[in-house]
Coordinates of C-alpha atoms and ligand atoms in Angstrom, one line a residue:
M28 CA 145.2 270.0 129.3
N29 CA 145.6 273.0 127.0
I30 CA 142.7 273.3 124.6
D31 CA 143.3 275.7 121.7
S32 CA 142.2 276.1 118.0
K33 CA 144.4 273.2 117.0
T34 CA 143.0 270.6 119.5
K35 CA 141.8 267.5 117.7
I36 CA 138.5 266.0 118.8
Y37 CA 137.9 262.3 119.6
G38 CA 134.9 260.7 121.4
L39 CA 132.4 258.1 122.1
I40 CA 129.0 257.8 120.5
G41 CA 126.3 255.7 122.2
H42 CA 123.1 255.9 124.2
P43 CA 123.6 256.1 127.2
V44 CA 127.3 257.1 127.6
G45 CA 127.3 258.7 131.0
H46 CA 129.1 255.9 132.8
S47 CA 131.8 255.3 130.2
L48 CA 135.5 255.0 131.3
S49 CA 136.7 255.8 127.8
P50 CA 137.2 259.6 128.4
L51 CA 139.3 258.8 131.4
I52 CA 141.4 256.3 129.5
H53 CA 142.0 258.3 126.3
N54 CA 142.4 261.7 127.9
T55 CA 145.0 260.1 130.2
A56 CA 146.8 258.7 127.2
F57 CA 146.6 262.0 125.3
L58 CA 148.2 263.9 128.2
D59 CA 150.9 261.2 128.7
Q60 CA 151.9 261.3 125.0
K61 CA 151.5 265.1 124.8
L62 CA 148.9 264.9 122.0
N63 CA 146.9 268.0 121.5
C64 CA 143.6 266.0 121.5
I65 CA 140.5 265.7 123.6
Y66 CA 138.1 262.8 124.1
D67 CA 134.4 263.5 125.0
C68 CA 131.2 261.6 125.1
F69 CA 128.3 262.1 122.7
D70 CA 124.9 260.8 123.8
V71 CA 123.1 260.4 120.5
L72 CA 119.4 259.6 120.2
P73 CA 118.6 256.8 117.8
E74 CA 116.8 259.1 115.3
N75 CA 120.1 261.2 115.1
I76 CA 122.6 258.4 114.5
K77 CA 123.0 259.0 110.7
D78 CA 123.5 262.8 111.2
A79 CA 125.9 262.1 114.1
V80 CA 128.1 259.9 111.8
F81 CA 128.0 262.4 108.9
G82 CA 128.8 265.1 111.6
I83 CA 132.2 263.3 112.3
K84 CA 133.1 264.1 108.7
A85 CA 131.5 267.6 108.6
L86 CA 133.1 268.7 111.8
G87 CA 136.5 267.1 111.3
I88 CA 136.3 264.9 114.4
M89 CA 139.3 262.6 114.0
G90 CA 138.0 259.4 115.5
V91 CA 135.2 257.9 117.6
N92 CA 134.4 254.8 119.5
V93 CA 130.9 253.4 119.1
T94 CA 129.0 251.7 121.8
V95 CA 125.6 250.2 122.5
P96 CA 123.2 250.4 120.6
Y97 CA 124.9 251.7 117.5
K98 CA 127.8 249.3 116.7
E99 CA 125.8 247.8 113.8
M100 CA 123.7 250.8 112.9
V101 CA 126.7 253.0 111.9
I102 CA 128.0 250.5 109.3
P103 CA 125.9 251.7 106.3
Y104 CA 127.3 255.3 106.7
L105 CA 131.0 254.4 106.6
D106 CA 133.3 254.4 103.6
F107 CA 135.3 251.4 104.5
I108 CA 134.8 248.4 106.9
S109 CA 137.7 246.2 108.0
D110 CA 137.4 242.4 107.4
E111 CA 137.3 241.7 111.1
A112 CA 134.5 244.2 111.7
K113 CA 132.6 242.7 108.7
L114 CA 132.9 239.2 110.2
I115 CA 131.7 240.4 113.6
G116 CA 129.0 242.6 112.0
A117 CA 129.8 245.5 114.3
V118 CA 132.1 248.6 114.4
N119 CA 133.4 250.0 117.7
T120 CA 136.0 252.3 116.3
I121 CA 135.8 254.9 113.5
K122 CA 138.8 256.7 112.0
N123 CA 138.4 259.8 110.0
N124 CA 141.1 259.4 107.4
D125 CA 141.1 262.7 105.5
G126 CA 137.3 262.6 105.2
R127 CA 137.1 258.9 104.6
L128 CA 135.3 257.2 107.5
E129 CA 136.9 253.8 108.3
G130 CA 135.2 251.3 110.6
Y131 CA 137.0 248.8 112.7
N132 CA 136.3 246.4 115.6
T133 CA 138.7 246.2 118.5
D134 CA 136.4 244.3 120.9
A135 CA 137.4 240.9 119.6
S136 CA 141.2 241.5 119.6
G137 CA 141.0 243.3 123.0
F138 CA 139.3 240.3 124.4
I139 CA 141.8 237.7 123.1
E140 CA 144.7 239.9 124.2
S141 CA 143.3 240.1 127.7
L142 CA 143.1 236.3 127.9
L143 CA 146.7 235.8 126.6
E144 CA 148.0 238.5 129.1
Q145 CA 146.5 236.4 131.9
G146 CA 148.2 233.3 130.6
V147 CA 145.0 231.6 129.5
E148 CA 145.4 229.1 126.7
I149 CA 142.8 229.4 123.9
R150 CA 143.7 226.9 121.2
G151 CA 141.9 223.6 121.5
K152 CA 139.8 224.7 124.5
N153 CA 136.0 224.2 125.0
V154 CA 134.4 227.5 125.7
V155 CA 130.9 228.4 126.8
I156 CA 129.5 231.9 126.1
L157 CA 126.6 233.1 128.1
G158 CA 124.7 235.6 126.0
A159 CA 124.0 236.1 122.3
G160 CA 124.2 239.9 121.9
G161 CA 126.8 242.1 120.3
A162 CA 129.6 241.2 122.8
A163 CA 128.9 237.5 122.6
R164 CA 129.1 237.7 118.8
A165 CA 132.5 239.5 118.9
I166 CA 133.8 236.9 121.3
A167 CA 132.4 233.9 119.4
V168 CA 134.1 235.2 116.2
A169 CA 137.4 235.9 118.1
F170 CA 137.4 232.4 119.5
S171 CA 136.7 230.9 116.1
L172 CA 139.6 232.9 114.6
N173 CA 141.8 231.6 117.4
D174 CA 141.3 227.8 116.9
V175 CA 139.3 226.8 120.0
N176 CA 138.0 223.3 120.0
S177 CA 134.3 224.1 120.6
I178 CA 132.0 226.9 121.4
T179 CA 128.7 226.6 123.2
I180 CA 126.3 229.5 123.1
A181 CA 123.8 229.7 126.0
N182 CA 121.2 232.4 126.1
R183 CA 117.9 233.4 127.8
T184 CA 116.2 233.8 124.4
E185 CA 117.1 230.5 122.6
G186 CA 116.2 231.9 119.2
K187 CA 119.1 234.4 119.5
A188 CA 121.5 231.7 120.6
Y189 CA 120.4 229.7 117.6
N190 CA 121.1 232.6 115.2
L191 CA 124.6 233.1 116.6
Y192 CA 125.3 229.4 116.5
K193 CA 124.1 229.3 112.8
Y194 CA 126.3 232.3 112.0
I195 CA 129.4 230.6 113.5
K196 CA 128.6 227.3 111.7
E197 CA 128.3 229.1 108.4
K198 CA 131.5 231.2 108.6
F199 CA 133.9 228.9 110.5
R200 CA 134.8 225.2 110.9
T201 CA 134.7 225.5 114.7
E202 CA 132.4 223.0 116.5
C203 CA 129.5 225.0 117.8
K204 CA 126.4 224.2 119.9
Y205 CA 123.6 226.2 121.4
T206 CA 121.5 225.7 124.5
S207 CA 119.4 227.3 127.1
L208 CA 121.1 228.7 130.2
D209 CA 119.6 226.0 132.5
E210 CA 120.6 223.1 130.3
L211 CA 124.3 223.9 130.9
I212 CA 123.9 221.9 134.1
D213 CA 124.4 218.8 131.9
F214 CA 127.6 220.1 130.4
D215 CA 131.1 219.1 131.6
N216 CA 134.5 219.9 130.4
I217 CA 134.1 223.7 130.3
D218 CA 137.6 225.2 130.0
I219 CA 136.5 228.9 129.7
L220 CA 133.1 230.2 130.8
I221 CA 132.3 233.8 129.8
N222 CA 129.5 236.0 131.0
A223 CA 128.6 238.1 128.0
T224 CA 125.2 239.0 129.3
S225 CA 124.4 242.2 131.2
V226 CA 123.3 240.1 134.2
G227 CA 125.1 241.2 137.4
M228 CA 125.9 244.7 136.1
F229 CA 125.4 247.7 138.4
P230 CA 122.8 248.3 139.9
N231 CA 121.6 244.6 139.8
V232 CA 124.7 243.4 141.5
N233 CA 123.1 240.3 143.2
A234 CA 122.1 238.6 140.0
T235 CA 124.1 235.9 138.2
P236 CA 123.2 234.5 134.7
V237 CA 123.7 230.9 135.8
D238 CA 123.5 228.9 139.0
E239 CA 126.8 228.4 141.0
K240 CA 126.5 224.6 140.2
I241 CA 127.3 225.5 136.6
I242 CA 130.0 228.1 137.5
R243 CA 132.0 225.6 139.6
K244 CA 132.4 223.3 136.6
A245 CA 134.6 225.8 134.7
K246 CA 138.4 226.0 134.7
F247 CA 138.5 229.7 133.9
I248 CA 135.8 232.3 134.5
Y249 CA 135.5 235.6 132.6
D250 CA 132.9 238.3 133.2
L251 CA 132.8 241.0 130.6
I252 CA 131.2 243.3 133.2
Y253 CA 133.6 245.7 135.1
N254 CA 131.1 247.6 137.2
P255 CA 131.0 246.2 139.8
K256 CA 134.6 245.1 139.8
E257 CA 133.5 241.8 141.3
T258 CA 130.1 240.5 140.2
L259 CA 128.3 237.7 141.9
F260 CA 129.4 235.4 139.0
L261 CA 133.1 236.2 139.9
R262 CA 132.4 235.8 143.6
Y263 CA 131.3 232.3 142.9
A264 CA 134.5 231.7 140.9
K265 CA 136.5 232.9 143.9
K266 CA 134.5 230.7 146.3
Y267 CA 135.5 227.6 144.2
G268 CA 139.1 228.8 143.7
I269 CA 138.7 229.2 140.0
K270 CA 141.0 231.6 138.2
N271 CA 138.9 234.6 136.9
S272 CA 138.8 238.0 135.3
N273 CA 136.5 240.9 135.1
G274 CA 136.0 243.0 131.9
L275 CA 138.5 245.8 132.7
N276 CA 141.4 244.1 130.9
M277 CA 139.3 243.8 127.8
L278 CA 138.2 247.4 128.1
I279 CA 141.8 248.6 128.3
N280 CA 143.0 246.4 125.4
Q281 CA 140.2 247.4 123.1
A282 CA 140.8 251.1 124.0
N283 CA 144.5 250.6 123.2
N284 CA 143.7 249.0 119.9
S285 CA 141.5 252.0 119.0
F286 CA 144.3 254.3 120.0
K287 CA 146.7 252.3 117.7
I288 CA 144.2 252.7 114.8
W289 CA 144.1 256.5 115.3
F290 CA 147.8 257.2 116.1
G291 CA 149.7 254.2 114.9
K292 CA 151.2 253.5 118.4
N293 CA 150.2 252.0 121.7
F294 CA 149.3 253.9 124.8
N295 CA 151.0 253.1 128.1
K296 CA 148.7 250.3 129.5
N297 CA 150.4 250.3 132.9
L298 CA 149.7 254.0 133.3
I299 CA 146.0 253.5 132.5
V300 CA 145.8 250.5 134.9
N301 CA 147.3 252.7 137.7
V302 CA 144.9 255.6 136.9
L303 CA 141.9 253.2 137.0
R304 CA 143.3 251.7 140.2
K305 CA 143.6 255.1 141.9
K306 CA 139.9 255.8 141.0
E307 CA 139.2 252.4 142.5
F308 CA 137.9 250.7 139.3
I309 CA 140.6 248.1 139.8
K310 CA 141.6 246.4 143.1
Ligands
NAP403 P1 123.4 243.2 124.2 O1 123.7 243.1 122.8 O2 122.3 244.1 124.7 O3 123.1 241.7 124.8 C1 122.7 241.5 126.1 C2 122.7 240.0 126.4 O4 122.4 239.9 127.8 C3 121.7 239.2 125.6 O5 122.2 237.9 125.4 C4 120.5 239.1 126.6 O6 119.7 237.9 126.5 C5 121.3 239.0 127.9 N1 120.4 239.3 129.1 C6 120.0 240.6 129.4 N2 119.3 240.6 130.5 C7 119.2 239.3 130.9 C8 118.6 238.6 132.0 N3 117.8 239.2 132.9 N4 118.7 237.2 132.0 C9 119.4 236.5 131.1 N5 120.1 237.1 130.1 C10 119.9 238.5 130.0 O7 124.7 243.7 125.1 P2 126.3 243.5 124.7 O8 126.8 244.6 124.0 O9 126.4 242.1 124.1 O10 126.9 243.5 126.2 C11 126.8 242.4 127.1 C12 127.6 242.7 128.3 O11 129.0 242.8 128.0 C13 127.3 244.0 129.0 O12 127.4 243.8 130.4 C14 128.5 245.0 128.6 O13 128.7 245.9 129.5 C15 129.6 244.0 128.5 N6 130.7 244.4 127.6 C16 131.9 244.6 128.1 C17 133.0 245.0 127.3 C18 134.3 245.2 127.9 O14 135.2 245.8 127.2 N7 134.6 244.7 129.0 C19 132.8 245.2 125.9 C20 131.5 245.0 125.4 C21 130.4 244.6 126.2 P3 118.4 238.0 125.5 O15 118.9 237.7 124.1 O16 117.6 236.9 126.1 O17 117.8 239.4 125.7

């Protein structure tokens, strides 16, 4: 990588950002497409988030991804928000368009693409989302936009499950329910079960958001977590022979969709998969 006075800067703002795979993904794509660009991580403290966003404009940074906990907080400081990002209420991609900061969300589209790539039917399906945080919201909106039959939101804090349920009911015609995690034991007919909680993520790798009795009822199991590659949630899916996916496909697709917003073209997904495989993030 040749860095000179013309090198354009891209990056990730969040807190913390130390374990992100985004620099590896985007710098690989830049090298591959011979783009004189570099992608770095910016660990921003909450009290500095407004200055950080204005700094994108002031310093001529060309684009950033936004991660936890700032996907909602950046919105008031942007000049334009896409309809999808407005519906989700979160921005994960900012493009500096000649000094106009544009906010987009590529989590939802990245998630749906990852399901379609794995041959999972979405339309008419009954889905259960574990969690009611930012990722759960993006996924609930994505499913509602893609004509699922029903969405059930199950969360540790039931009040948050209720809020997300209410939001989906207000915005979409999708059938929606909410419940506690334990009450899922009474649910049948789960086509797609998604872990959108942080339970099972490194270093707490022996935790699962729901009991295996619930997991074994599902026809497809998706864990948004990609570190570890195989969570306990996915190990149970394997035990019962249920088709499953970790969060890497979504990560790669959302990164590609950000890249498309910045450069108007795709990156080479196979190359990215191979690089991640070499680094042992993928089996
Ligand atoms: P978030 O907004 O902080 O939400 C966290 C969720 O996890 C909440 O529903 C929370 O429940 C639940 N939770 C946390 N600890 C729990 C516990 N001990 N028991 C039960 N539930 C618990 O985070 P997020 O942004 O939605 O991210 C959620 C997960 O998705 C993370 O693992 C993240 O890495 C992953 N993710 C992956 C991708 C990808 O590209 N693959 C993209 C985005 C996110 P309460 O409401 O009760 O606190």
